[in-house]
PDB file of C-alpha atoms in Angstrom:
ATOM      1  CA  MET A   1     -99.648-146.409 -38.816  1.00 51.00           C
ATOM      2  CA  SER A   2    -100.943-145.965 -35.292  1.00 73.00           C
ATOM      3  CA  LEU A   3    -102.139-148.572 -32.837  1.00 70.00           C
ATOM      4  CA  THR A   4    -105.784-147.757 -33.538  1.00 69.00           C
ATOM      5  CA  ASN A   5    -105.409-148.751 -37.208  1.00 70.00           C
ATOM      6  CA  ILE A   6    -104.318-152.339 -36.500  1.00 73.00           C
ATOM      7  CA  PRO A   7    -107.852-153.807 -36.277  1.00 72.00           C
ATOM      8  CA  MET A   8    -108.660-152.289 -39.689  1.00 73.00           C
ATOM      9  CA  THR A   9    -105.714-153.983 -41.402  1.00 75.00           C
ATOM     10  CA  ASN A  10    -105.867-157.265 -39.501  1.00 78.00           C
ATOM     11  CA  PRO A  11    -107.964-160.068 -41.069  1.00 80.00           C
ATOM     12  CA  ASP A  12    -111.121-160.967 -39.131  1.00 81.00           C
ATOM     13  CA  ILE A  13    -110.097-164.586 -38.648  1.00 85.00           C
ATOM     14  CA  VAL A  14    -106.796-163.538 -37.040  1.00 85.00           C
ATOM     15  CA  THR A  15    -108.569-161.062 -34.768  1.00 83.00           C
ATOM     16  CA  GLY A  16    -111.241-163.617 -33.835  1.00 85.00           C
ATOM     17  CA  ILE A  17    -108.780-166.386 -33.004  1.00 87.00           C
ATOM     18  CA  SER A  18    -106.543-163.977 -31.079  1.00 86.00           C
ATOM     19  CA  LEU A  19    -109.460-162.774 -28.975  1.00 87.00           C
ATOM     20  CA  LEU A  20    -110.638-166.357 -28.444  1.00 87.00           C
ATOM     21  CA  MET A  21    -107.154-167.288 -27.185  1.00 89.00           C
ATOM     22  CA  LEU A  22    -107.015-164.167 -24.982  1.00 89.00           C
ATOM     23  CA  PHE A  23    -110.395-164.838 -23.377  1.00 89.00           C
ATOM     24  CA  SER A  24    -109.459-168.495 -22.845  1.00 88.00           C
ATOM     25  CA  ALA A  25    -106.070-167.597 -21.341  1.00 91.00           C
ATOM     26  CA  ILE A  26    -107.562-165.240 -18.771  1.00 91.00           C
ATOM     27  CA  ALA A  27    -110.466-167.639 -18.110  1.00 89.00           C
ATOM     28  CA  VAL A  28    -113.269-165.281 -19.087  1.00 87.00           C
ATOM     29  CA  PRO A  29    -116.467-167.203 -19.885  1.00 87.00           C
ATOM     30  CA  LYS A  30    -117.630-166.514 -23.427  1.00 86.00           C
ATOM     31  CA  GLY A  31    -120.899-164.657 -23.712  1.00 84.00           C
ATOM     32  CA  PHE A  32    -122.311-161.200 -24.267  1.00 86.00           C
ATOM     33  CA  GLY A  33    -119.424-159.455 -22.459  1.00 86.00           C
ATOM     34  CA  THR A  34    -116.704-161.038 -24.566  1.00 88.00           C
ATOM     35  CA  MET A  35    -118.589-160.336 -27.777  1.00 88.00           C
ATOM     36  CA  LEU A  36    -119.197-156.732 -26.740  1.00 89.00           C
ATOM     37  CA  ALA A  37    -115.504-156.250 -25.943  1.00 89.00           C
ATOM     38  CA  ALA A  38    -114.524-157.759 -29.292  1.00 88.00           C
ATOM     39  CA  HIS A  39    -116.950-155.579 -31.239  1.00 89.00           C
ATOM     40  CA  ILE A  40    -115.822-152.439 -29.423  1.00 89.00           C
ATOM     41  CA  MET A  41    -112.220-153.342 -30.188  1.00 87.00           C
ATOM     42  CA  PHE A  42    -112.664-153.785 -33.918  1.00 86.00           C
ATOM     43  CA  CYS A  43    -115.207-150.951 -34.442  1.00 88.00           C
ATOM     44  CA  THR A  44    -113.343-148.221 -32.528  1.00 88.00           C
ATOM     45  CA  PRO A  45    -110.822-147.438 -35.319  1.00 87.00           C
ATOM     46  CA  PHE A  46    -113.642-146.780 -37.780  1.00 88.00           C
ATOM     47  CA  VAL A  47    -115.346-144.398 -35.354  1.00 90.00           C
ATOM     48  CA  ILE A  48    -112.043-142.599 -34.731  1.00 90.00           C
ATOM     49  CA  LEU A  49    -111.539-142.364 -38.487  1.00 88.00           C
ATOM     50  CA  SER A  50    -114.830-140.509 -38.921  1.00 89.00           C
ATOM     51  CA  VAL A  51    -114.742-138.299 -35.793  1.00 91.00           C
ATOM     52  CA  MET A  52    -111.128-137.067 -35.936  1.00 90.00           C
ATOM     53  CA  PRO A  53    -111.517-135.008 -39.138  1.00 89.00           C
ATOM     54  CA  LYS A  54    -114.464-133.166 -37.550  1.00 90.00           C
ATOM     55  CA  LEU A  55    -112.372-132.466 -34.441  1.00 89.00           C
ATOM     56  CA  ARG A  56    -109.478-131.200 -36.574  1.00 90.00           C
ATOM     57  CA  THR A  57    -111.719-128.780 -38.459  1.00 89.00           C
ATOM     58  CA  LEU A  58    -113.421-127.517 -35.296  1.00 87.00           C
ATOM     59  CA  ASP A  59    -112.923-123.782 -34.916  1.00 87.00           C
ATOM     60  CA  PRO A  60    -111.510-123.156 -31.414  1.00 84.00           C
ATOM     61  CA  ASN A  61    -112.987-119.640 -31.536  1.00 89.00           C
ATOM     62  CA  LEU A  62    -116.482-121.148 -31.254  1.00 88.00           C
ATOM     63  CA  VAL A  63    -115.665-122.644 -27.862  1.00 88.00           C
ATOM     64  CA  ASP A  64    -114.036-119.387 -26.771  1.00 89.00           C
ATOM     65  CA  ALA A  65    -117.088-117.427 -27.920  1.00 90.00           C
ATOM     66  CA  ALA A  66    -119.398-119.724 -25.960  1.00 89.00           C
ATOM     67  CA  MET A  67    -117.290-119.236 -22.835  1.00 88.00           C
ATOM     68  CA  ASP A  68    -117.256-115.455 -23.436  1.00 89.00           C
ATOM     69  CA  LEU A  69    -121.056-115.593 -23.533  1.00 89.00           C
ATOM     70  CA  GLY A  70    -121.146-117.195 -20.079  1.00 89.00           C
ATOM     71  CA  CYS A  71    -120.853-120.940 -20.666  1.00 86.00           C
ATOM     72  CA  THR A  72    -118.673-123.082 -18.469  1.00 90.00           C
ATOM     73  CA  PRO A  73    -116.186-125.368 -20.295  1.00 90.00           C
ATOM     74  CA  ILE A  74    -118.551-128.329 -19.835  1.00 92.00           C
ATOM     75  CA  GLN A  75    -121.519-126.340 -21.144  1.00 90.00           C
ATOM     76  CA  SER A  76    -119.508-125.145 -24.152  1.00 89.00           C
ATOM     77  CA  PHE A  77    -118.537-128.750 -24.863  1.00 90.00           C
ATOM     78  CA  PHE A  78    -122.161-129.900 -24.852  1.00 90.00           C
ATOM     79  CA  LYS A  79    -123.603-126.823 -26.584  1.00 88.00           C
ATOM     80  CA  VAL A  80    -120.893-126.201 -29.201  1.00 88.00           C
ATOM     81  CA  THR A  81    -118.378-129.008 -29.638  1.00 89.00           C
ATOM     82  CA  ILE A  82    -120.852-131.880 -29.641  1.00 90.00           C
ATOM     83  CA  HIS A  83    -123.027-130.129 -32.217  1.00 88.00           C
ATOM     84  CA  GLU A  84    -120.048-129.467 -34.468  1.00 89.00           C
ATOM     85  CA  ILE A  85    -118.745-133.046 -34.421  1.00 90.00           C
ATOM     86  CA  MET A  86    -122.177-134.709 -34.476  1.00 91.00           C
ATOM     87  CA  PRO A  87    -122.045-135.633 -38.203  1.00 90.00           C
ATOM     88  CA  GLY A  88    -118.797-137.512 -37.577  1.00 91.00           C
ATOM     89  CA  VAL A  89    -120.225-139.201 -34.498  1.00 92.00           C
ATOM     90  CA  ILE A  90    -123.357-140.259 -36.376  1.00 92.00           C
ATOM     91  CA  SER A  91    -121.404-141.570 -39.376  1.00 92.00           C
ATOM     92  CA  GLY A  92    -119.058-143.430 -37.009  1.00 91.00           C
ATOM     93  CA  ALA A  93    -122.023-144.949 -35.176  1.00 92.00           C
ATOM     94  CA  ILE A  94    -123.619-146.061 -38.441  1.00 92.00           C
ATOM     95  CA  MET A  95    -120.301-147.488 -39.635  1.00 90.00           C
ATOM     96  CA  ALA A  96    -119.773-149.331 -36.330  1.00 90.00           C
ATOM     97  CA  PHE A  97    -123.341-150.673 -36.400  1.00 89.00           C
ATOM     98  CA  THR A  98    -122.922-151.870 -39.983  1.00 88.00           C
ATOM     99  CA  LEU A  99    -119.553-153.497 -39.301  1.00 86.00           C
ATOM    100  CA  SER A 100    -120.819-155.102 -36.118  1.00 85.00           C
ATOM    101  CA  LEU A 101    -123.900-156.405 -37.903  1.00 83.00           C
ATOM    102  CA  ASP A 102    -121.812-157.709 -40.786  1.00 82.00           C
ATOM    103  CA  ASP A 103    -119.008-159.404 -38.886  1.00 83.00           C
ATOM    104  CA  PHE A 104    -119.583-163.124 -38.540  1.00 84.00           C
ATOM    105  CA  VAL A 105    -116.158-164.560 -37.743  1.00 85.00           C
ATOM    106  CA  ILE A 106    -115.370-162.474 -34.651  1.00 85.00           C
ATOM    107  CA  SER A 107    -118.944-162.817 -33.378  1.00 85.00           C
ATOM    108  CA  TYR A 108    -118.943-166.569 -33.851  1.00 84.00           C
ATOM    109  CA  LEU A 109    -115.601-167.071 -32.108  1.00 85.00           C
ATOM    110  CA  THR A 110    -116.332-164.817 -29.112  1.00 85.00           C
ATOM    111  CA  SER A 111    -120.073-165.342 -28.511  1.00 85.00           C
ATOM    112  CA  GLY A 112    -120.516-168.494 -26.452  1.00 78.00           C
ATOM    113  CA  THR A 113    -123.922-170.033 -25.851  1.00 78.00           C
ATOM    114  CA  GLY A 114    -127.155-168.246 -25.181  1.00 77.00           C
ATOM    115  CA  PHE A 115    -126.415-165.096 -27.182  1.00 78.00           C
ATOM    116  CA  GLU A 116    -126.389-164.668 -30.926  1.00 80.00           C
ATOM    117  CA  THR A 117    -126.122-161.813 -33.376  1.00 81.00           C
ATOM    118  CA  LEU A 118    -127.913-161.559 -36.699  1.00 80.00           C
ATOM    119  CA  PRO A 119    -125.132-163.242 -38.727  1.00 81.00           C
ATOM    120  CA  ILE A 120    -124.947-166.128 -36.238  1.00 81.00           C
ATOM    121  CA  ARG A 121    -128.741-166.445 -36.328  1.00 80.00           C
ATOM    122  CA  ILE A 122    -128.746-166.556 -40.141  1.00 78.00           C
ATOM    123  CA  TYR A 123    -125.951-169.132 -40.065  1.00 80.00           C
ATOM    124  CA  ALA A 124    -127.998-171.273 -37.661  1.00 78.00           C
ATOM    125  CA  MET A 125    -131.101-170.830 -39.806  1.00 77.00           C
ATOM    126  CA  LYS A 126    -129.249-172.119 -42.877  1.00 75.00           C
ATOM    127  CA  LYS A 127    -128.803-175.462 -41.148  1.00 72.00           C
ATOM    128  CA  LYS A 128    -132.552-175.996 -40.992  1.00 69.00           C
ATOM    129  CA  LYS A 129    -135.440-175.132 -43.263  1.00 66.00           C
ATOM    130  CA  VAL A 130    -136.458-171.532 -42.681  1.00 57.00           C
ATOM    131  CA  LYS A 131    -139.812-169.999 -43.361  1.00 63.00           C
ATOM    132  CA  VAL A 132    -139.612-166.844 -45.441  1.00 62.00           C
ATOM    133  CA  THR A 133    -141.845-164.997 -42.999  1.00 69.00           C
ATOM    134  CA  GLU A 134    -139.294-165.247 -40.149  1.00 66.00           C
ATOM    135  CA  PHE A 135    -136.598-163.596 -42.221  1.00 66.00           C
ATOM    136  CA  SER A 136    -139.054-161.028 -43.639  1.00 73.00           C
ATOM    137  CA  LYS A 137    -140.038-159.935 -40.129  1.00 73.00           C
ATOM    138  CA  LEU A 138    -136.379-159.403 -39.281  1.00 74.00           C
ATOM    139  CA  GLU A 139    -135.809-157.433 -42.484  1.00 76.00           C
ATOM    140  CA  ASN A 140    -138.810-155.215 -41.739  1.00 74.00           C
ATOM    141  CA  LYS A 141    -137.545-154.464 -38.233  1.00 76.00           C
ATOM    142  CA  VAL A 142    -134.116-153.421 -39.545  1.00 77.00           C
ATOM    143  CA  ALA A 143    -135.720-151.256 -42.262  1.00 76.00           C
ATOM    144  CA  ALA A 144    -138.013-149.567 -39.718  1.00 77.00           C
ATOM    145  CA  LEU A 145    -135.080-148.830 -37.413  1.00 77.00           C
ATOM    146  CA  TRP A 146    -133.047-147.383 -40.296  1.00 76.00           C
ATOM    147  CA  THR A 147    -135.956-145.177 -41.384  1.00 78.00           C
ATOM    148  CA  ARG A 148    -136.472-143.865 -37.848  1.00 74.00           C
ATOM    149  CA  VAL A 149    -132.781-143.023 -37.385  1.00 73.00           C
ATOM    150  CA  SER A 150    -132.550-141.199 -40.724  1.00 72.00           C
ATOM    151  CA  THR A 151    -135.708-139.123 -40.135  1.00 70.00           C
ATOM    152  CA  GLU A 152    -134.529-138.095 -36.650  1.00 66.00           C
ATOM    153  CA  LYS A 153    -131.207-136.998 -38.142  1.00 65.00           C
ATOM    154  CA  GLN A 154    -132.988-134.885 -40.756  1.00 62.00           C
ATOM    155  CA  GLU A 155    -135.148-133.238 -38.085  1.00 61.00           C
ATOM    156  CA  ARG A 156    -132.060-132.311 -36.040  1.00 62.00           C
ATOM    157  CA  ASN A 157    -130.297-130.763 -39.041  1.00 61.00           C
ATOM    158  CA  ASN A 158    -133.180-128.387 -39.877  1.00 60.00           C
ATOM    159  CA  CYS A 159    -131.636-125.636 -37.722  1.00 59.00           C
ATOM    160  CA  SER A 160    -129.796-123.510 -40.325  1.00 60.00           C
ATOM    161  CA  LEU A 161    -126.688-121.379 -39.822  1.00 61.00           C
ATOM    162  CA  GLU A 162    -128.744-118.188 -40.242  1.00 65.00           C
ATOM    163  CA  ASN A 163    -131.107-119.337 -37.494  1.00 63.00           C
ATOM    164  CA  GLN A 164    -128.170-120.068 -35.181  1.00 62.00           C
ATOM    165  CA  GLN A 165    -126.678-116.602 -35.894  1.00 66.00           C
ATOM    166  CA  ARG A 166    -130.060-114.965 -35.226  1.00 68.00           C
ATOM    167  CA  ILE A 167    -130.317-116.785 -31.882  1.00 65.00           C
ATOM    168  CA  CYS A 168    -126.781-115.659 -30.931  1.00 64.00           C
ATOM    169  CA  LYS A 169    -127.586-112.031 -31.809  1.00 69.00           C
ATOM    170  CA  GLU A 170    -130.799-112.117 -29.761  1.00 67.00           C
ATOM    171  CA  TYR A 171    -128.916-113.584 -26.793  1.00 63.00           C
ATOM    172  CA  ALA A 172    -126.178-110.971 -27.082  1.00 65.00           C
ATOM    173  CA  GLU A 173    -128.694-108.101 -27.323  1.00 68.00           C
ATOM    174  CA  CYS A 174    -130.657-109.446 -24.370  1.00 67.00           C
ATOM    175  CA  HIS A 175    -127.531-109.528 -22.184  1.00 61.00           C
ATOM    176  CA  GLY A 176    -126.013-106.282 -23.491  1.00 64.00           C
ATOM    177  CA  ILE A 177    -123.071-107.976 -25.231  1.00 65.00           C
ATOM    178  CA  THR A 178    -121.488-106.385 -28.300  1.00 65.00           C
ATOM    179  CA  ILE A 179    -120.524-108.822 -31.056  1.00 63.00           C
ATOM    180  CA  LYS A 180    -117.501-107.812 -33.121  1.00 62.00           C
ATOM    181  CA  LYS A 181    -117.415-108.932 -36.728  1.00 58.00           C
TER     182      LYS A 181
END
């Protein structure tokens, strides 16, 4: 087990209390910054878990081909590597968002006053009588955001492999490059 897997196996209450003690020991005032640091710390392993398999299956010949066609290493990273690992990045982002939205204990222990996440808000709303319309508005906003993200992802994935190959052939023909099969 590597160091990045520890937050996945550690109970939330232990992580929350440990971070609370750390922030108190180094005299960092609790607020948005401490909560952001805590959420980054416990969500990072899940993102790594979804991105690493895409990086392992990445064909290094694609990057070499992009550089043979005139791309710099930075351009080949943005034009080839990012597009190849994007499904892993998107699934990691969705997983991190879901975990961050779900986690109450770490958020509650590291938040401070003046900033609250959805679970803390719901917890505070349980203490008093809540109108159904307030919670319905929040639900509708989350559903609208989810719908927008999923439709944008579908629009990006409409570029098929055949279309990408056709574009490569046109580029090669335009620049007088012979493609070996």
